[in-house]
Short mmCIF file of C-alpha atoms and ligand atoms in Angstrom, two decimals:
data_model
loop_
_atom_site.label_atom_id
_atom_site.label_comp_id
_atom_site.label_asym_id
_atom_site.label_seq_id
_atom_site.Cartn_x
_atom_site.Cartn_y
_atom_site.Cartn_z
CA MET A 1 0.23 0.24 -0.11
CA GLN A 2 1.44 3.25 -0.82
CA VAL A 3 1.83 5.69 1.63
CA TRP A 4 -0.48 8.36 -0.01
CA ASP A 5 -3.45 5.93 0.20
CA LEU A 6 -3.44 7.14 3.67
CA GLU A 7 -5.36 10.16 2.88
CA MET A 8 -8.25 8.21 1.46
CA ILE A 9 -8.61 6.55 5.01
CA TYR A 10 -8.33 9.38 6.82
CA LYS A 11 -10.37 12.57 5.81
CA SER A 12 -9.36 15.70 6.75
CA LEU A 13 -11.31 17.77 8.22
CA ILE A 14 -11.36 20.41 4.80
CA GLU A 15 -12.63 17.10 3.24
CA LYS A 16 -14.94 15.87 5.85
CA TYR A 17 -16.82 19.58 5.64
CA ARG A 18 -15.99 20.50 2.57
CA LYS A 19 -19.89 21.22 1.77
CA ASN A 20 -19.90 23.55 4.54
CA LEU A 21 -16.61 25.81 3.71
CA ALA A 22 -16.01 27.84 1.37
CA VAL A 23 -13.49 25.29 -0.61
CA SER A 24 -13.14 24.87 -4.20
CA ASP A 25 -11.29 21.84 -6.00
CA LYS A 26 -8.69 24.72 -6.70
CA THR A 27 -8.38 24.75 -2.92
CA PRO A 28 -4.85 22.89 -2.28
CA VAL A 29 -5.38 21.05 1.35
CA ILE A 30 -3.30 21.25 3.84
CA SER A 31 -3.74 19.34 6.73
CA LEU A 32 -2.18 17.65 9.49
CA HIS A 33 -5.35 15.21 10.49
CA GLU A 34 -6.98 17.61 12.75
CA GLY A 35 -10.49 17.14 13.72
CA ASP A 36 -12.48 14.51 14.89
CA THR A 37 -11.33 14.95 18.73
CA PRO A 38 -13.14 12.83 21.53
CA LEU A 39 -15.97 13.51 23.44
CA ILE A 40 -15.44 12.04 26.66
CA PRO A 41 -17.97 11.81 29.30
CA ALA A 42 -16.46 12.92 32.78
CA VAL A 43 -18.27 10.33 34.70
CA ASN A 44 -16.29 11.12 37.92
CA LEU A 45 -16.65 14.51 37.97
CA VAL A 46 -20.83 13.98 37.62
CA LYS A 47 -20.31 11.55 40.71
CA GLU A 48 -18.13 14.00 42.62
CA PHE A 49 -20.47 16.93 42.31
CA GLY A 50 -23.87 14.75 42.21
CA PHE A 51 -24.78 16.64 38.91
CA ASN A 52 -28.24 16.33 37.67
CA GLY A 53 -27.26 15.50 34.06
CA GLU A 54 -24.15 14.99 31.80
CA ILE A 55 -21.19 16.37 31.65
CA TYR A 56 -19.10 15.80 28.19
CA PHE A 57 -15.19 17.43 27.60
CA LYS A 58 -14.37 17.66 24.01
CA PHE A 59 -11.11 17.48 24.49
CA GLU A 60 -9.12 19.68 21.68
CA GLY A 61 -5.57 18.86 23.29
CA MET A 62 -5.89 15.97 20.76
CA ASN A 63 -5.35 17.89 17.87
CA PRO A 64 -2.11 17.65 15.83
CA THR A 65 -0.21 20.34 17.36
CA GLY A 66 -2.50 20.34 20.63
CA SER A 67 -4.87 22.66 20.51
CA PHE A 68 -8.19 24.10 18.89
CA LYS A 69 -6.48 25.97 16.72
CA ASP A 70 -5.76 23.42 14.58
CA ARG A 71 -9.55 23.56 13.28
CA GLY A 72 -9.09 27.15 11.70
CA MET A 73 -5.43 26.79 10.61
CA THR A 74 -5.78 23.90 8.31
CA LEU A 75 -8.37 26.30 6.37
CA ALA A 76 -6.57 29.40 7.00
CA VAL A 77 -3.63 28.36 5.39
CA SER A 78 -4.76 26.08 2.84
CA LYS A 79 -6.61 29.44 1.58
CA ALA A 80 -3.67 31.63 2.06
CA VAL A 81 -1.71 29.06 -0.65
CA GLU A 82 -4.62 29.06 -2.60
CA ALA A 83 -4.60 32.95 -2.95
CA GLY A 84 -0.63 32.32 -3.49
CA SER A 85 0.82 33.47 -0.48
CA LYS A 86 4.37 32.85 0.32
CA ALA A 87 4.15 33.97 4.01
CA VAL A 88 1.86 33.91 6.71
CA ILE A 89 1.91 36.31 10.18
CA CYS A 90 0.12 35.92 13.51
CA ALA A 91 0.31 37.21 17.01
CA SER A 92 -0.08 34.97 19.47
CA THR A 93 -0.10 33.65 23.40
CA GLY A 94 1.33 30.58 22.35
CA ASN A 95 -1.24 27.96 20.32
CA THR A 96 -2.09 30.12 17.23
CA SER A 97 1.94 30.56 16.48
CA ALA A 98 2.39 26.83 17.20
CA SER A 99 -0.06 25.76 14.64
CA ALA A 100 0.31 28.60 12.12
CA ALA A 101 4.02 27.29 12.16
CA ALA A 102 2.91 23.55 11.82
CA TYR A 103 0.96 24.02 9.03
CA ALA A 104 3.18 27.03 6.92
CA ALA A 105 5.63 23.90 7.50
CA ARG A 106 3.65 21.59 5.89
CA ALA A 107 2.26 23.74 3.27
CA GLY A 108 6.15 24.86 2.88
CA ILE A 109 5.90 28.57 2.94
CA LYS A 110 7.20 31.25 5.52
CA CYS A 111 5.42 31.84 9.26
CA ILE A 112 6.29 34.94 11.12
CA VAL A 113 4.72 35.29 15.08
CA LEU A 114 5.10 38.06 17.38
CA ILE A 115 4.47 37.09 20.71
CA PRO A 116 4.77 38.62 24.07
CA GLU A 117 7.84 39.01 25.65
CA GLY A 118 8.56 36.08 28.54
CA LYS A 119 5.05 35.30 28.70
CA THR A 120 4.81 32.16 26.36
CA ALA A 121 5.08 28.46 27.69
CA LEU A 122 7.90 26.16 26.44
CA GLY A 123 5.79 23.42 25.07
CA LYS A 124 4.17 26.02 22.44
CA LEU A 125 7.46 28.23 21.93
CA SER A 126 9.35 24.94 21.18
CA GLN A 127 6.89 23.92 18.59
CA ALA A 128 6.89 27.50 16.64
CA VAL A 129 10.73 27.32 16.34
CA ILE A 130 11.38 23.75 15.53
CA HIS A 131 9.09 24.18 12.75
CA GLY A 132 11.21 26.75 11.32
CA ALA A 133 8.97 29.97 12.18
CA GLU A 134 10.59 33.38 12.53
CA VAL A 135 9.56 33.85 16.39
CA LEU A 136 9.49 37.66 17.45
CA GLU A 137 9.31 38.56 20.94
CA ILE A 138 7.85 42.02 21.42
CA TYR A 139 7.75 43.82 24.53
CA GLY A 140 4.84 44.31 25.30
CA ASN A 141 1.33 42.37 25.59
CA PHE A 142 -0.96 40.15 23.39
CA ASP A 143 -3.13 43.05 22.49
CA ASP A 144 0.03 44.89 20.96
CA ALA A 145 1.13 42.00 18.84
CA LEU A 146 -2.03 42.00 17.28
CA ASN A 147 -2.49 45.49 16.57
CA LEU A 148 0.90 45.22 14.79
CA VAL A 149 0.12 42.20 13.06
CA LYS A 150 -2.90 43.98 11.69
CA GLU A 151 -0.79 46.75 10.13
CA LEU A 152 1.96 44.85 8.70
CA SER A 153 -0.68 42.59 6.89
CA CYS A 154 -2.04 45.41 5.18
CA LYS A 155 1.40 47.01 4.11
CA TYR A 156 3.04 44.04 3.24
CA PRO A 157 2.37 40.76 1.46
CA LEU A 158 1.76 38.57 4.39
CA THR A 159 -1.45 36.86 5.23
CA LEU A 160 -2.75 37.36 8.72
CA VAL A 161 -3.93 34.06 10.21
CA ASN A 162 -5.31 35.11 13.52
CA SER A 163 -8.68 34.93 14.12
CA VAL A 164 -9.59 38.20 12.48
CA ASN A 165 -9.04 35.88 9.28
CA SER A 166 -12.76 34.46 8.93
CA PHE A 167 -11.05 31.12 7.35
CA ARG A 168 -10.48 30.32 11.03
CA ILE A 169 -13.48 31.09 12.59
CA GLU A 170 -15.29 29.01 9.47
CA GLY A 171 -12.78 26.09 10.12
CA GLN A 172 -13.01 26.23 14.40
CA LYS A 173 -16.69 25.89 13.83
CA THR A 174 -16.71 22.25 12.94
CA ALA A 175 -16.18 21.43 16.23
CA ALA A 176 -19.75 22.22 17.32
CA TYR A 177 -20.64 19.80 13.99
CA GLU A 178 -18.67 17.10 15.71
CA ILE A 179 -20.62 17.62 18.93
CA CYS A 180 -23.65 17.17 17.47
CA GLU A 181 -22.63 14.06 15.39
CA ASN A 182 -21.73 12.49 18.93
CA LEU A 183 -24.55 13.40 21.09
CA HIS A 184 -27.29 13.45 18.13
CA GLN A 185 -28.41 16.50 19.46
CA SER A 186 -26.34 19.81 20.70
CA PRO A 187 -25.68 20.40 24.19
CA ASP A 188 -28.17 22.43 26.41
CA TYR A 189 -25.11 24.49 27.87
CA GLN A 190 -21.35 24.74 26.61
CA PHE A 191 -18.58 25.95 28.53
CA ILE A 192 -15.94 27.61 26.93
CA PRO A 193 -12.63 29.80 28.02
CA VAL A 194 -12.44 33.14 26.34
CA GLY A 195 -9.49 34.80 25.41
CA ASN A 196 -9.74 37.14 21.95
CA ALA A 197 -13.01 35.28 21.47
CA GLY A 198 -12.95 33.35 18.27
CA ASN A 199 -13.72 30.42 19.51
CA ILE A 200 -16.76 30.85 21.24
CA THR A 201 -18.16 33.13 17.66
CA ALA A 202 -16.59 29.83 16.10
CA TYR A 203 -18.70 27.63 18.12
CA TRP A 204 -22.14 29.91 17.90
CA LYS A 205 -21.86 29.88 14.26
CA GLY A 206 -21.54 25.86 14.07
CA TYR A 207 -24.37 25.21 16.23
CA LYS A 208 -26.49 27.73 14.41
CA ASP A 209 -25.63 25.64 11.24
CA TYR A 210 -26.64 22.59 12.61
CA ASN A 211 -29.78 24.18 14.04
CA LYS A 212 -30.79 25.04 10.34
CA THR A 213 -30.88 21.44 9.58
CA GLU A 214 -34.29 19.59 8.72
CA PRO A 215 -35.85 17.71 10.76
CA LYS A 216 -35.22 20.00 13.35
CA LYS A 217 -33.62 18.13 16.36
CA TYR A 218 -30.61 20.58 17.33
CA ALA A 219 -31.69 23.33 19.38
CA LEU A 220 -29.17 25.92 20.44
CA PRO A 221 -27.28 25.42 23.40
CA LYS A 222 -26.39 28.22 25.79
CA MET A 223 -22.87 29.62 25.34
CA MET A 224 -21.09 29.90 28.92
CA GLY A 225 -17.93 31.57 28.32
CA PHE A 226 -15.15 32.37 30.94
CA GLN A 227 -12.48 35.05 31.16
CA ALA A 228 -9.86 34.75 33.43
CA ALA A 229 -10.62 37.57 36.52
CA GLY A 230 -7.30 39.28 35.76
CA SER A 231 -8.16 39.31 32.11
CA ALA A 232 -11.68 39.78 31.79
CA PRO A 233 -12.36 43.00 29.66
CA ILE A 234 -15.98 41.60 28.34
CA VAL A 235 -17.18 40.90 31.78
CA GLU A 236 -15.30 44.16 32.90
CA GLY A 237 -16.99 45.83 30.36
CA HIS A 238 -13.72 47.73 29.01
CA PRO A 239 -10.36 47.13 27.50
CA ILE A 240 -7.84 45.91 30.00
CA ALA A 241 -4.73 47.85 29.28
CA GLU A 242 -2.36 45.26 31.63
CA PRO A 243 -4.07 41.82 31.53
CA GLU A 244 -2.83 39.36 34.02
CA THR A 245 -3.56 35.64 34.90
CA ILE A 246 -1.74 32.30 35.10
CA ALA A 247 -3.97 30.98 31.83
CA ALA A 248 -1.33 33.09 29.61
CA ALA A 249 -3.14 31.50 26.35
CA ILE A 250 -5.76 34.08 27.62
CA ARG A 251 -3.72 36.71 28.99
CA ILE A 252 -5.95 39.36 26.82
CA GLY A 253 -7.16 42.53 27.33
CA ASN A 254 -8.67 43.61 24.40
CA PRO A 255 -10.14 40.44 21.72
CA ALA A 256 -10.99 41.15 18.12
CA SER A 257 -14.14 39.11 18.33
CA TRP A 258 -15.58 41.12 21.57
CA LYS A 259 -18.93 41.80 19.81
CA ALA A 260 -19.74 38.49 18.22
CA ALA A 261 -18.93 36.78 21.37
CA GLU A 262 -21.66 39.39 23.12
CA GLU A 263 -24.01 38.00 20.62
CA ALA A 264 -23.28 34.19 20.84
CA ARG A 265 -23.93 35.15 24.92
CA ASP A 266 -27.15 37.14 24.41
CA ALA A 267 -28.82 35.54 21.50
CA SER A 268 -28.10 32.07 23.35
CA GLY A 269 -29.41 33.37 26.62
CA GLY A 270 -25.74 32.23 28.37
CA VAL A 271 -23.11 34.58 30.12
CA ILE A 272 -19.83 35.75 29.75
CA ASP A 273 -18.36 35.48 33.41
CA LYS A 274 -15.04 35.26 35.12
CA VAL A 275 -12.85 32.48 37.09
CA THR A 276 -9.85 33.45 39.40
CA ASP A 277 -6.84 32.47 38.99
CA GLU A 278 -7.03 29.86 42.07
CA GLU A 279 -10.72 28.76 40.50
CA ILE A 280 -8.34 27.55 37.46
CA LEU A 281 -6.03 25.99 38.91
CA GLU A 282 -8.30 23.91 41.46
CA ALA A 283 -10.50 22.92 38.01
CA TYR A 284 -7.17 21.84 36.64
CA ARG A 285 -5.93 19.67 39.06
CA ILE A 286 -9.60 18.26 39.63
CA VAL A 287 -10.23 17.10 35.77
CA ALA A 288 -6.70 15.92 36.27
CA VAL A 289 -7.02 13.84 39.07
CA THR A 290 -10.48 12.39 39.00
CA GLU A 291 -10.81 11.94 35.05
CA GLY A 292 -7.48 11.24 33.60
CA ILE A 293 -7.34 14.76 31.34
CA PHE A 294 -4.71 16.96 31.26
CA CYS A 295 -5.18 19.75 29.85
CA GLU A 296 -4.08 23.43 29.91
CA PRO A 297 -4.90 26.08 32.55
CA ALA A 298 -6.71 28.41 30.20
CA SER A 299 -8.71 25.27 29.21
CA ALA A 300 -9.62 24.57 32.84
CA SER A 301 -11.39 27.90 33.14
CA SER A 302 -14.23 26.41 31.21
CA ILE A 303 -14.81 23.67 34.21
CA ALA A 304 -13.98 26.15 36.89
CA GLY A 305 -16.60 28.45 35.31
CA LEU A 306 -19.01 25.16 35.41
CA ILE A 307 -17.99 23.77 38.89
CA LYS A 308 -18.60 27.42 40.34
CA TYR A 309 -22.10 27.76 38.60
CA ILE A 310 -22.88 24.12 40.16
CA ARG A 311 -21.63 25.38 43.46
CA ARG A 312 -23.94 28.16 43.27
CA GLY A 313 -27.20 25.86 42.65
CA TYR A 314 -27.41 27.25 38.82
CA PHE A 315 -28.52 23.96 37.93
CA VAL A 316 -30.70 23.24 41.34
CA ASN A 317 -34.59 22.58 39.93
CA ILE A 318 -34.38 22.23 36.49
CA GLU A 319 -34.49 19.10 33.97
CA PRO A 320 -31.42 16.90 33.79
CA VAL A 321 -29.13 18.59 31.49
CA LYS A 322 -26.37 17.69 28.77
CA VAL A 323 -23.19 19.84 29.21
CA VAL A 324 -20.10 20.31 27.27
CA CYS A 325 -17.20 21.54 28.15
CA ILE A 326 -14.58 22.90 25.78
CA LEU A 327 -11.00 21.85 26.87
CA THR A 328 -8.83 23.98 24.31
CA GLY A 329 -5.31 22.93 24.64
CA HIS A 330 -3.59 20.04 25.93
CA GLY A 331 -1.58 20.25 29.15
CA LEU A 332 1.85 19.14 28.10
CA LYS A 333 1.99 22.79 26.56
CA ASP A 334 2.91 23.81 29.72
CA PRO A 335 4.41 21.22 32.10
CA ASN A 336 6.02 23.91 34.33
CA ILE A 337 2.73 25.08 35.46
CA ALA A 338 1.77 21.19 36.60
CA PHE A 339 5.10 20.95 38.51
CA VAL A 340 4.28 24.21 40.88
CA ASN A 341 0.74 22.49 41.04
CA ALA A 342 1.29 19.11 42.20
CA ALA A 343 3.24 17.37 44.60
CA LYS A 344 7.04 16.73 43.67
CA PRO A 345 8.70 13.27 42.81
CA ARG A 346 10.44 12.29 45.50
CA LYS A 347 13.94 10.64 46.12
CA VAL A 348 14.54 7.14 47.29
CA LYS A 349 17.40 4.57 47.81
CA THR A 350 17.63 1.95 45.69
CA ASN A 351 15.88 -1.01 47.89
CA ILE A 352 12.90 -2.46 48.27
CA SER A 353 11.99 -1.45 51.57
CA ASP A 354 12.88 2.37 51.32
CA ILE A 355 10.54 2.11 48.65
CA ILE A 356 7.73 0.25 50.83
CA ASN A 357 8.37 2.90 53.47
CA VAL A 358 7.79 5.66 51.58
CA ILE A 359 4.86 4.41 49.73
CA GLY A 360 3.24 3.65 53.07
CA PHE A 361 2.22 0.15 52.00
N1 F0G B 401 -7.57 28.15 25.11
C1 F0G B 401 -6.33 28.06 24.89
C2 F0G B 401 -5.58 26.76 25.08
C3 F0G B 401 -5.85 28.78 23.89
O1 F0G B 401 -4.56 29.21 23.45
C4 F0G B 401 -6.68 30.14 23.50
C5 F0G B 401 -6.55 31.19 22.69
C6 F0G B 401 -7.92 30.01 24.27
C7 F0G B 401 -8.55 29.07 24.90
C8 F0G B 401 -8.62 31.05 23.80
O2 F0G B 401 -9.74 31.20 22.83
O3 F0G B 401 -9.00 33.31 21.52
O4 F0G B 401 -10.58 32.27 20.43
O5 F0G B 401 -11.43 33.35 22.78
N2 F0G B 401 -5.15 31.26 22.06
C9 F0G B 401 -4.68 32.61 21.21
C10 F0G B 401 -2.98 31.86 21.14
C11 F0G B 401 -5.19 33.38 21.61
O6 F0G B 401 -2.56 32.79 20.42
O7 F0G B 401 -2.57 31.18 20.81
P1 F0G B 401 -10.04 32.36 22.06
#
């Protein structure tokens, strides 16, 4: 069997959803076999919190570069190549740059990324550099970097692949399709982290597409978005000049898709709320320890939001509900945070009795 036959076995995200995406026979498909990520029932969490219903994790950390960005990047880079682009550019807190670098490498074009100096998790940075991107650390935050790449892409032949590029949103909406396909209905609630607000916008678009299918069985879920408390411009109602949070991926003070996120919140009857760094880290540990799932801190903000609303009694006195939490990125992106927040390995002598002593059997 020729290795190329694998393309026949696995359908890239673009092939699978071709009729829902703005592609033609002329679009070269730049794929790393993204999408089709698992929807994992959170059976232990449901028990632990005595939750009245079902909770699922959509584990987007299982994408090829370890985050949801790959869904949007396959389309954005394919369309860039179709348009004859020789280089892509993005601002990033880390995951966008990792994904852009990988897809640009696959396409054989250049990738330039601007990241906030000293704030990018090592896993993400190592991906961008090993894929051969030109990585520029700026003395500023993500919002500064985004303004710069917007201007650069207007003045130079560089294709912007941040989520202001509508192909990113189009590609990312396919995650909502997958959830509907897996559940054979849409969830009642979707909990999701909010940073630059592209992903909540994309999911809402995806659910709206499914809602239009006949016969009607797909209602619209309530979109429950969560920002980190130190970086919560939508919650506070104004841009945050110096956003701060341990969840560096969502350390954003002026989201590009602010209005679209508010639209998703209001039209769905959901909320955009904030969770503290302590709540994020608690959720990050809980999901790792009780469910065996290692997500990055920004992803855990969706679980932190869910736990906060369960404790607050938000789901009391209603029918059993189906909740999906989006886990946007893999925990291995940022192992340092895990080490700071878990028990350290212990050193023991090389004999059985010392080991038994330490493990307490
Ligand atoms: N979770 C993770 C792991 C992220 O990397 C991001 C955004 C988000 C959530 C928020 O998604 O921006 O669509 O609201 N990361 C971007 C980046 C900003 O540059 O990697 P959003």
